[in-house]
XYZ file of C-alpha atoms in Angstrom:
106
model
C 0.000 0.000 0.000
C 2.938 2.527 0.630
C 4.901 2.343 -1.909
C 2.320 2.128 -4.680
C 0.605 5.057 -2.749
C 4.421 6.888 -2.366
C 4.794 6.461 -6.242
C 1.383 7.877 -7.345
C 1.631 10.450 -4.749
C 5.347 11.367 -5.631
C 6.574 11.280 -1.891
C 9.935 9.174 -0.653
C 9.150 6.618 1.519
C 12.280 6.649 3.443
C 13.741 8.392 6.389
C 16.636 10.987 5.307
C 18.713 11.946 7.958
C 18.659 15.575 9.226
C 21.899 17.649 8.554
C 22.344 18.795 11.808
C 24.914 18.000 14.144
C 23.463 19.187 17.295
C 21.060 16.371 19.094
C 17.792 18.446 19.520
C 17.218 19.455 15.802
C 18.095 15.783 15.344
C 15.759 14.172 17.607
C 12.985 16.837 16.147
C 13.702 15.676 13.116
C 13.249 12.599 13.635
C 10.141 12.679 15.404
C 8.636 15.353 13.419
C 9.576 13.063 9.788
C 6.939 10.493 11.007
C 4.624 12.431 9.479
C 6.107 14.855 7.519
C 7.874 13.432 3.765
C 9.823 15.006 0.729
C 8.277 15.235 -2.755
C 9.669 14.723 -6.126
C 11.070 18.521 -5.545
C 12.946 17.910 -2.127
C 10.395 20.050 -0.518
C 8.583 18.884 2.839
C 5.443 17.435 2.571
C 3.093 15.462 4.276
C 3.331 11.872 4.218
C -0.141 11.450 3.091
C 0.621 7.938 1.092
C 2.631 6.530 4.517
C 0.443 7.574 7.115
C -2.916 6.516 4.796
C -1.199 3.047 4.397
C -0.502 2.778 8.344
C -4.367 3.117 9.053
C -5.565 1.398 5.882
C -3.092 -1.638 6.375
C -4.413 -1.482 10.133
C -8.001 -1.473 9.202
C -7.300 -4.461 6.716
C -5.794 -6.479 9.188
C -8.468 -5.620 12.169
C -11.320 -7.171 9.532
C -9.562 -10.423 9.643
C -9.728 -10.496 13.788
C -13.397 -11.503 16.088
C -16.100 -9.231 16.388
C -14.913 -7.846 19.564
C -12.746 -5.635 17.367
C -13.629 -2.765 14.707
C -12.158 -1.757 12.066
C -12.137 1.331 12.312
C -11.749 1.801 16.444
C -9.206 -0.364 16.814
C -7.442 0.115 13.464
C -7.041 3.946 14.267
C -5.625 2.781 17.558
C -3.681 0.447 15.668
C -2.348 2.904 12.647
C -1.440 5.423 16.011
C 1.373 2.464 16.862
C 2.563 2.431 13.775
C 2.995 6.401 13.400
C 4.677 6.116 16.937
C 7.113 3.016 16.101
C 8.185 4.916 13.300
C 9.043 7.960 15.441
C 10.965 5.480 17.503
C 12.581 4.100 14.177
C 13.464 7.034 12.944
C 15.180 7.492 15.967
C 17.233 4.984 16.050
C 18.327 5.430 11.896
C 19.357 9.585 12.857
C 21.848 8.555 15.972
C 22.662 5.111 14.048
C 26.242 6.150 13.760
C 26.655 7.517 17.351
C 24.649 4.588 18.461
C 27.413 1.993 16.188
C 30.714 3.805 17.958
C 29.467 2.563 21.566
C 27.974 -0.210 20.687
C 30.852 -1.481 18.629
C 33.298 -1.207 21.430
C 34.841 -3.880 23.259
């Protein structure tokens, strides 16, 4: 659903890391390009085609599951994760490098 959504919509589906070197801009970066994208331009958009396939994916999946669970209730709630998760991902891919140097230590 994302990428043939990213494609039709022109938007990258991928993280690009920020330019900054200082941590603050970084982590708002970060956290603010869960929802935010770049079109076919470079300039900032939002990420329409990702965030529509974290809800609709949700959705799909919640129709497979008992009757206890909606659709739409619990596939909003579900989509929500995702947007977070790839906050937290995003995260993790801007202080990769730092993240590698201790890490990689022994």
């Amino acid at each position: 659903i994302q990428a043939s959504a990213c494609a039709a919509l022109g938007q990258d589906p991928r993280y690009i890391r920020s330019e900054s070197e200082h941590a603050w801009p970084r982590i708002g970066h970060a956290l603010l390009y869960s929802v935010l994208t770049y079109n076919k331009e470079g300039k900032t958009r939002l990420a329409a085609a990702t965030l529509g396939s974290y809800y609709s994916s949700s959705m799909i999946a919640t129709s497979w599951l008992p009757s206890r669970y909606t659709p739409l209730g619990d596939g909003i709630r579900d989509g929500n994760r995702q947007v977070i998760l790839a906050g937290a991902s995003n995260l993790i891919q801007e202080f990769w490098p730092e993240i590698r140097k201790i890490v990689g230590r022994k």
